[in-house]
Amino acid sequence: MIICVDFDGTIVSSDREYTDVETPLEFLHGAKEGLQSLKAADHVIVIYSARANRALRIDPNLDPLVRAGLRRLDHEWWESNKDLNEARYQQMVEFCKTALDGIVDVVDDGQQGKPCAGLFIDDRAMRFRFGDWLRISRMYGEKHG
């Protein structure tokens, strides 16, 4: 099975400043062993992370929310942060090459969009089963009363 795994907060600790690309990344407890177990079971491991977001690294107009007018494009912010965002992406790629060599099959480069996969593992995910819209709307929908 193809398994997409998020990076920050799922494989490595996200307990660091966004701008910190110097401090070595640290595995979350059990992450490396868990990935090794999945790989040993012959699964294909894809790192699928927001760090690969090409709208942050290459062209802000790649963001569909910007194109739809739902997110304001701040060119000054983008210009001042694009190198940082590229450095964060490269930090992830290098970590996967060194600390996860032979375990990770591919690191998403942000070109494809959401990969076709049998499973997504992500610290920000919500499992959707059997028409869970009522539960989701109670948690995140409009509040009445």
Short mmCIF file of N, CA and C in Angstrom, two decimals:
data_model
loop_
_atom_site.label_atom_id
_atom_site.label_comp_id
_atom_site.label_asym_id
_atom_site.label_seq_id
_atom_site.Cartn_x
_atom_site.Cartn_y
_atom_site.Cartn_z
N MET A 1 0.84 -1.17 0.00
CA MET A 1 0.00 0.00 0.00
C MET A 1 0.89 1.25 0.00
N ILE A 2 0.42 2.28 -0.65
CA ILE A 2 1.10 3.58 -0.60
C ILE A 2 0.60 4.32 0.63
N ILE A 3 1.55 4.76 1.46
CA ILE A 3 1.22 5.48 2.69
C ILE A 3 1.89 6.85 2.64
N CYS A 4 1.08 7.91 2.72
CA CYS A 4 1.59 9.27 2.77
C CYS A 4 1.69 9.69 4.23
N VAL A 5 2.86 10.21 4.59
CA VAL A 5 3.10 10.60 5.98
C VAL A 5 3.50 12.07 6.02
N ASP A 6 2.84 12.82 6.87
CA ASP A 6 3.20 14.21 7.10
C ASP A 6 4.55 14.24 7.82
N PHE A 7 5.20 15.38 7.81
CA PHE A 7 6.54 15.50 8.38
C PHE A 7 6.52 16.15 9.76
N ASP A 8 6.26 17.46 9.82
CA ASP A 8 6.28 18.19 11.09
C ASP A 8 5.11 17.77 11.98
N GLY A 9 5.41 17.40 13.20
CA GLY A 9 4.38 16.99 14.14
C GLY A 9 3.95 15.55 13.98
N THR A 10 4.50 14.85 12.98
CA THR A 10 4.17 13.45 12.75
C THR A 10 5.43 12.59 12.79
N ILE A 11 6.47 13.03 12.09
CA ILE A 11 7.77 12.33 12.10
C ILE A 11 8.74 13.05 13.01
N VAL A 12 8.82 14.36 12.87
CA VAL A 12 9.73 15.16 13.70
C VAL A 12 8.93 16.12 14.57
N SER A 13 9.54 16.51 15.66
CA SER A 13 8.91 17.46 16.57
C SER A 13 8.68 18.79 15.87
N SER A 14 7.53 19.37 16.12
CA SER A 14 7.25 20.70 15.58
C SER A 14 7.42 21.75 16.67
N ASP A 15 8.07 21.36 17.75
CA ASP A 15 8.30 22.25 18.89
C ASP A 15 9.55 23.09 18.65
N ARG A 16 9.47 23.98 17.67
CA ARG A 16 10.59 24.85 17.30
C ARG A 16 10.03 26.05 16.57
N GLU A 17 10.82 27.10 16.52
CA GLU A 17 10.42 28.28 15.76
C GLU A 17 10.35 27.93 14.28
N TYR A 18 9.38 28.49 13.59
CA TYR A 18 9.22 28.25 12.15
C TYR A 18 10.50 28.62 11.40
N THR A 19 11.18 29.65 11.85
CA THR A 19 12.37 30.15 11.16
C THR A 19 13.63 29.36 11.47
N ASP A 20 13.57 28.40 12.39
CA ASP A 20 14.75 27.65 12.82
C ASP A 20 15.05 26.51 11.84
N VAL A 21 16.03 26.74 10.99
CA VAL A 21 16.48 25.68 10.08
C VAL A 21 17.90 25.23 10.43
N GLU A 22 18.40 25.67 11.57
CA GLU A 22 19.76 25.34 12.01
C GLU A 22 19.78 24.21 13.04
N THR A 23 18.85 24.23 13.98
CA THR A 23 18.80 23.21 15.02
C THR A 23 18.47 21.87 14.38
N PRO A 24 19.23 20.81 14.70
CA PRO A 24 18.93 19.50 14.11
C PRO A 24 17.49 19.05 14.43
N LEU A 25 16.86 18.47 13.45
CA LEU A 25 15.51 17.93 13.63
C LEU A 25 15.58 16.71 14.54
N GLU A 26 14.53 16.50 15.32
CA GLU A 26 14.47 15.36 16.23
C GLU A 26 13.23 14.53 15.93
N PHE A 27 13.43 13.20 15.88
CA PHE A 27 12.30 12.30 15.70
C PHE A 27 11.33 12.40 16.87
N LEU A 28 10.06 12.29 16.58
CA LEU A 28 9.09 12.08 17.63
C LEU A 28 9.25 10.65 18.13
N HIS A 29 8.93 10.41 19.38
CA HIS A 29 9.08 9.09 19.97
C HIS A 29 8.34 8.04 19.13
N GLY A 30 9.06 7.02 18.71
CA GLY A 30 8.47 5.91 17.97
C GLY A 30 8.31 6.12 16.48
N ALA A 31 8.59 7.33 15.99
CA ALA A 31 8.35 7.62 14.57
C ALA A 31 9.25 6.79 13.66
N LYS A 32 10.54 6.77 13.93
CA LYS A 32 11.44 6.03 13.05
C LYS A 32 11.12 4.54 13.08
N GLU A 33 10.88 4.01 14.26
CA GLU A 33 10.57 2.59 14.39
C GLU A 33 9.25 2.26 13.69
N GLY A 34 8.28 3.14 13.82
CA GLY A 34 7.00 2.94 13.14
C GLY A 34 7.15 2.93 11.63
N LEU A 35 7.94 3.86 11.11
CA LEU A 35 8.18 3.91 9.66
C LEU A 35 8.96 2.68 9.21
N GLN A 36 9.93 2.24 10.01
CA GLN A 36 10.68 1.02 9.68
C GLN A 36 9.74 -0.18 9.61
N SER A 37 8.81 -0.26 10.53
CA SER A 37 7.85 -1.36 10.54
C SER A 37 6.96 -1.34 9.29
N LEU A 38 6.50 -0.16 8.91
CA LEU A 38 5.69 -0.04 7.69
C LEU A 38 6.49 -0.44 6.46
N LYS A 39 7.74 -0.01 6.41
CA LYS A 39 8.60 -0.35 5.27
C LYS A 39 8.86 -1.84 5.23
N ALA A 40 9.10 -2.45 6.40
CA ALA A 40 9.35 -3.90 6.48
C ALA A 40 8.14 -4.70 6.00
N ALA A 41 6.96 -4.11 6.09
CA ALA A 41 5.74 -4.76 5.61
C ALA A 41 5.50 -4.46 4.13
N ASP A 42 6.53 -3.93 3.46
CA ASP A 42 6.52 -3.67 2.01
C ASP A 42 5.59 -2.54 1.56
N HIS A 43 5.32 -1.61 2.45
CA HIS A 43 4.54 -0.44 2.04
C HIS A 43 5.46 0.59 1.39
N VAL A 44 4.90 1.40 0.53
CA VAL A 44 5.61 2.51 -0.10
C VAL A 44 5.37 3.74 0.77
N ILE A 45 6.46 4.37 1.23
CA ILE A 45 6.35 5.50 2.14
C ILE A 45 6.64 6.79 1.37
N VAL A 46 5.65 7.69 1.36
CA VAL A 46 5.75 8.99 0.70
C VAL A 46 5.66 10.07 1.78
N ILE A 47 6.64 10.95 1.82
CA ILE A 47 6.56 12.10 2.73
C ILE A 47 5.78 13.19 1.99
N TYR A 48 4.66 13.57 2.58
CA TYR A 48 3.74 14.53 1.97
C TYR A 48 3.55 15.66 2.98
N SER A 49 4.19 16.79 2.73
CA SER A 49 4.26 17.86 3.73
C SER A 49 3.98 19.23 3.13
N ALA A 50 3.45 20.11 3.96
CA ALA A 50 3.25 21.51 3.54
C ALA A 50 4.59 22.18 3.23
N ARG A 51 5.70 21.62 3.72
CA ARG A 51 7.01 22.19 3.40
C ARG A 51 7.26 22.17 1.89
N ALA A 52 6.59 21.28 1.17
CA ALA A 52 6.77 21.19 -0.28
C ALA A 52 5.91 22.19 -1.05
N ASN A 53 5.09 22.93 -0.37
CA ASN A 53 4.15 23.86 -1.01
C ASN A 53 4.88 24.83 -1.94
N ARG A 54 4.66 24.65 -3.23
CA ARG A 54 5.35 25.48 -4.24
C ARG A 54 4.88 26.93 -4.22
N ALA A 55 3.68 27.20 -3.72
CA ALA A 55 3.21 28.58 -3.60
C ALA A 55 4.02 29.34 -2.56
N LEU A 56 4.61 28.64 -1.61
CA LEU A 56 5.47 29.28 -0.61
C LEU A 56 6.91 29.41 -1.08
N ARG A 57 7.31 28.53 -2.01
CA ARG A 57 8.72 28.47 -2.41
C ARG A 57 9.01 29.04 -3.79
N ILE A 58 8.05 28.97 -4.70
CA ILE A 58 8.35 29.25 -6.10
C ILE A 58 7.49 30.37 -6.69
N ASP A 59 6.18 30.29 -6.50
CA ASP A 59 5.29 31.28 -7.09
C ASP A 59 4.02 31.37 -6.25
N PRO A 60 3.77 32.49 -5.60
CA PRO A 60 2.60 32.59 -4.74
C PRO A 60 1.28 32.45 -5.49
N ASN A 61 1.30 32.68 -6.80
CA ASN A 61 0.08 32.55 -7.59
C ASN A 61 -0.31 31.10 -7.85
N LEU A 62 0.52 30.16 -7.41
CA LEU A 62 0.14 28.75 -7.48
C LEU A 62 -0.89 28.40 -6.42
N ASP A 63 -1.07 29.26 -5.44
CA ASP A 63 -2.05 29.03 -4.37
C ASP A 63 -3.45 29.27 -4.92
N PRO A 64 -4.31 28.24 -4.96
CA PRO A 64 -5.65 28.44 -5.50
C PRO A 64 -6.49 29.43 -4.70
N LEU A 65 -6.19 29.59 -3.41
CA LEU A 65 -6.91 30.57 -2.60
C LEU A 65 -6.55 31.99 -3.02
N VAL A 66 -5.32 32.21 -3.41
CA VAL A 66 -4.90 33.51 -3.93
C VAL A 66 -5.59 33.77 -5.26
N ARG A 67 -5.57 32.77 -6.14
CA ARG A 67 -6.18 32.94 -7.46
C ARG A 67 -7.68 33.18 -7.36
N ALA A 68 -8.34 32.59 -6.36
CA ALA A 68 -9.79 32.76 -6.18
C ALA A 68 -10.13 34.04 -5.42
N GLY A 69 -9.11 34.77 -4.98
CA GLY A 69 -9.35 36.00 -4.24
C GLY A 69 -9.74 35.77 -2.78
N LEU A 70 -9.53 34.57 -2.28
CA LEU A 70 -9.90 34.24 -0.90
C LEU A 70 -8.76 34.47 0.09
N ARG A 71 -7.56 34.61 -0.43
CA ARG A 71 -6.39 34.93 0.39
C ARG A 71 -5.67 36.09 -0.28
N ARG A 72 -5.40 37.12 0.51
CA ARG A 72 -4.69 38.28 -0.01
C ARG A 72 -3.21 37.94 -0.19
N LEU A 73 -2.68 38.26 -1.33
CA LEU A 73 -1.27 38.02 -1.60
C LEU A 73 -0.46 39.21 -1.10
N ASP A 74 0.41 38.93 -0.17
CA ASP A 74 1.31 39.95 0.37
C ASP A 74 2.68 39.71 -0.27
N HIS A 75 2.96 40.40 -1.38
CA HIS A 75 4.21 40.19 -2.12
C HIS A 75 5.44 40.43 -1.25
N GLU A 76 5.38 41.45 -0.41
CA GLU A 76 6.52 41.76 0.44
C GLU A 76 6.81 40.59 1.39
N TRP A 77 5.75 40.05 2.02
CA TRP A 77 5.93 38.90 2.91
C TRP A 77 6.49 37.71 2.13
N TRP A 78 5.89 37.45 0.96
CA TRP A 78 6.32 36.30 0.17
C TRP A 78 7.79 36.42 -0.21
N GLU A 79 8.19 37.57 -0.72
CA GLU A 79 9.59 37.78 -1.11
C GLU A 79 10.54 37.61 0.07
N SER A 80 10.14 38.10 1.23
CA SER A 80 11.03 38.02 2.38
C SER A 80 11.06 36.63 3.02
N ASN A 81 10.14 35.74 2.64
CA ASN A 81 10.07 34.41 3.25
C ASN A 81 10.32 33.26 2.29
N LYS A 82 10.40 33.52 0.98
CA LYS A 82 10.54 32.41 0.04
C LYS A 82 11.83 31.63 0.26
N ASP A 83 12.94 32.30 0.59
CA ASP A 83 14.19 31.58 0.83
C ASP A 83 14.10 30.72 2.09
N LEU A 84 13.44 31.23 3.12
CA LEU A 84 13.22 30.44 4.33
C LEU A 84 12.39 29.21 4.03
N ASN A 85 11.32 29.38 3.26
CA ASN A 85 10.46 28.25 2.93
C ASN A 85 11.20 27.21 2.09
N GLU A 86 12.05 27.66 1.18
CA GLU A 86 12.88 26.73 0.41
C GLU A 86 13.86 26.01 1.33
N ALA A 87 14.45 26.74 2.27
CA ALA A 87 15.39 26.12 3.22
C ALA A 87 14.69 25.07 4.07
N ARG A 88 13.46 25.34 4.49
CA ARG A 88 12.70 24.36 5.27
C ARG A 88 12.41 23.11 4.44
N TYR A 89 12.08 23.29 3.17
CA TYR A 89 11.86 22.14 2.29
C TYR A 89 13.14 21.33 2.14
N GLN A 90 14.25 22.01 1.87
CA GLN A 90 15.53 21.31 1.69
C GLN A 90 15.97 20.62 2.99
N GLN A 91 15.68 21.23 4.13
CA GLN A 91 15.99 20.60 5.42
C GLN A 91 15.25 19.27 5.54
N MET A 92 13.98 19.25 5.16
CA MET A 92 13.19 18.02 5.20
C MET A 92 13.75 16.98 4.25
N VAL A 93 14.05 17.39 3.03
CA VAL A 93 14.59 16.45 2.04
C VAL A 93 15.89 15.83 2.55
N GLU A 94 16.78 16.66 3.07
CA GLU A 94 18.06 16.17 3.57
C GLU A 94 17.87 15.24 4.77
N PHE A 95 16.97 15.57 5.66
CA PHE A 95 16.69 14.71 6.81
C PHE A 95 16.21 13.34 6.34
N CYS A 96 15.33 13.33 5.36
CA CYS A 96 14.81 12.06 4.85
C CYS A 96 15.91 11.25 4.17
N LYS A 97 16.82 11.92 3.46
CA LYS A 97 17.92 11.23 2.80
C LYS A 97 18.89 10.61 3.80
N THR A 98 19.10 11.28 4.91
CA THR A 98 20.11 10.80 5.87
C THR A 98 19.49 9.96 6.98
N ALA A 99 18.51 10.48 7.68
CA ALA A 99 17.96 9.79 8.84
C ALA A 99 16.93 8.71 8.48
N LEU A 100 16.38 8.79 7.26
CA LEU A 100 15.36 7.82 6.84
C LEU A 100 15.74 7.11 5.56
N ASP A 101 17.03 7.04 5.29
CA ASP A 101 17.52 6.36 4.09
C ASP A 101 17.09 4.90 4.10
N GLY A 102 16.53 4.45 3.00
CA GLY A 102 16.07 3.07 2.89
C GLY A 102 14.68 2.85 3.46
N ILE A 103 14.12 3.87 4.07
CA ILE A 103 12.77 3.77 4.64
C ILE A 103 11.78 4.56 3.79
N VAL A 104 12.13 5.81 3.53
CA VAL A 104 11.27 6.69 2.73
C VAL A 104 11.55 6.44 1.25
N ASP A 105 10.50 6.22 0.49
CA ASP A 105 10.65 5.98 -0.94
C ASP A 105 10.72 7.27 -1.73
N VAL A 106 9.95 8.26 -1.32
CA VAL A 106 9.94 9.53 -2.06
C VAL A 106 9.47 10.65 -1.14
N VAL A 107 10.05 11.83 -1.36
CA VAL A 107 9.59 13.04 -0.68
C VAL A 107 8.85 13.87 -1.72
N ASP A 108 7.61 14.18 -1.44
CA ASP A 108 6.80 14.98 -2.36
C ASP A 108 7.49 16.30 -2.66
N ASP A 109 7.45 16.70 -3.93
CA ASP A 109 8.09 17.96 -4.34
C ASP A 109 7.08 19.08 -4.57
N GLY A 110 5.83 18.82 -4.29
CA GLY A 110 4.81 19.85 -4.41
C GLY A 110 4.25 20.04 -5.80
N GLN A 111 4.64 19.22 -6.76
CA GLN A 111 4.17 19.41 -8.13
C GLN A 111 2.87 18.69 -8.44
N GLN A 112 2.63 17.55 -7.81
CA GLN A 112 1.51 16.70 -8.19
C GLN A 112 0.18 17.12 -7.61
N GLY A 113 0.16 17.61 -6.40
CA GLY A 113 -1.09 17.74 -5.68
C GLY A 113 -1.23 16.53 -4.77
N LYS A 114 -2.40 16.30 -4.26
CA LYS A 114 -2.60 15.20 -3.32
C LYS A 114 -2.35 13.86 -4.01
N PRO A 115 -1.42 13.07 -3.48
CA PRO A 115 -1.13 11.77 -4.08
C PRO A 115 -2.28 10.78 -3.86
N CYS A 116 -2.37 9.81 -4.74
CA CYS A 116 -3.29 8.69 -4.54
C CYS A 116 -2.62 7.74 -3.56
N ALA A 117 -3.24 7.50 -2.43
CA ALA A 117 -2.64 6.66 -1.39
C ALA A 117 -3.73 5.92 -0.65
N GLY A 118 -3.34 4.80 -0.06
CA GLY A 118 -4.27 4.01 0.72
C GLY A 118 -4.43 4.52 2.14
N LEU A 119 -3.46 5.31 2.62
CA LEU A 119 -3.49 5.80 3.99
C LEU A 119 -2.71 7.10 4.08
N PHE A 120 -3.24 8.04 4.85
CA PHE A 120 -2.54 9.28 5.17
C PHE A 120 -2.36 9.33 6.68
N ILE A 121 -1.13 9.59 7.11
CA ILE A 121 -0.83 9.72 8.54
C ILE A 121 -0.41 11.17 8.76
N ASP A 122 -1.19 11.90 9.57
CA ASP A 122 -0.98 13.34 9.71
C ASP A 122 -1.48 13.78 11.08
N ASP A 123 -0.69 14.58 11.77
CA ASP A 123 -1.09 15.05 13.10
C ASP A 123 -2.29 15.99 13.06
N ARG A 124 -2.61 16.54 11.92
CA ARG A 124 -3.75 17.47 11.83
C ARG A 124 -4.96 16.85 11.14
N ALA A 125 -4.94 15.57 10.94
CA ALA A 125 -6.03 14.90 10.23
C ALA A 125 -7.20 14.59 11.17
N MET A 126 -8.35 14.46 10.58
CA MET A 126 -9.53 13.98 11.29
C MET A 126 -10.05 12.79 10.50
N ARG A 127 -10.23 11.71 11.16
CA ARG A 127 -10.73 10.51 10.47
C ARG A 127 -12.20 10.71 10.11
N PHE A 128 -12.50 10.44 8.87
CA PHE A 128 -13.87 10.55 8.37
C PHE A 128 -14.37 9.14 8.08
N ARG A 129 -15.43 8.76 8.78
CA ARG A 129 -15.99 7.42 8.59
C ARG A 129 -17.50 7.50 8.59
N PHE A 130 -18.10 6.80 7.67
CA PHE A 130 -19.54 6.55 7.68
C PHE A 130 -20.38 7.83 7.80
N GLY A 131 -20.07 8.83 7.00
CA GLY A 131 -20.87 10.05 7.00
C GLY A 131 -20.77 10.85 8.28
N ASP A 132 -19.57 11.10 8.73
CA ASP A 132 -19.29 11.79 9.98
C ASP A 132 -19.55 13.29 9.95
N TRP A 133 -20.36 13.78 9.02
CA TRP A 133 -20.56 15.22 8.89
C TRP A 133 -21.22 15.83 10.12
N LEU A 134 -22.08 15.10 10.80
CA LEU A 134 -22.71 15.64 12.00
C LEU A 134 -21.66 15.92 13.07
N ARG A 135 -20.76 14.98 13.29
CA ARG A 135 -19.69 15.17 14.28
C ARG A 135 -18.80 16.35 13.89
N ILE A 136 -18.45 16.43 12.61
CA ILE A 136 -17.59 17.52 12.14
C ILE A 136 -18.29 18.86 12.31
N SER A 137 -19.56 18.92 11.95
CA SER A 137 -20.27 20.20 12.07
C SER A 137 -20.43 20.61 13.53
N ARG A 138 -20.58 19.65 14.43
CA ARG A 138 -20.66 19.98 15.86
C ARG A 138 -19.33 20.53 16.37
N MET A 139 -18.24 20.02 15.85
CA MET A 139 -16.92 20.45 16.30
C MET A 139 -16.49 21.77 15.68
N TYR A 140 -16.77 21.95 14.40
CA TYR A 140 -16.20 23.09 13.67
C TYR A 140 -17.23 23.99 13.00
N GLY A 141 -18.49 23.61 13.01
CA GLY A 141 -19.51 24.38 12.31
C GLY A 141 -20.02 25.56 13.11
N GLU A 142 -21.02 26.19 12.56
CA GLU A 142 -21.63 27.37 13.17
C GLU A 142 -22.21 27.01 14.53
N LYS A 143 -21.95 27.86 15.51
CA LYS A 143 -22.46 27.64 16.87
C LYS A 143 -23.80 28.34 17.03
N HIS A 144 -24.79 27.63 17.55
CA HIS A 144 -26.12 28.20 17.79
C HIS A 144 -26.37 28.26 19.29
N GLY A 145 -27.02 29.32 19.72
CA GLY A 145 -27.46 29.41 21.12
C GLY A 145 -26.51 30.11 21.93
#
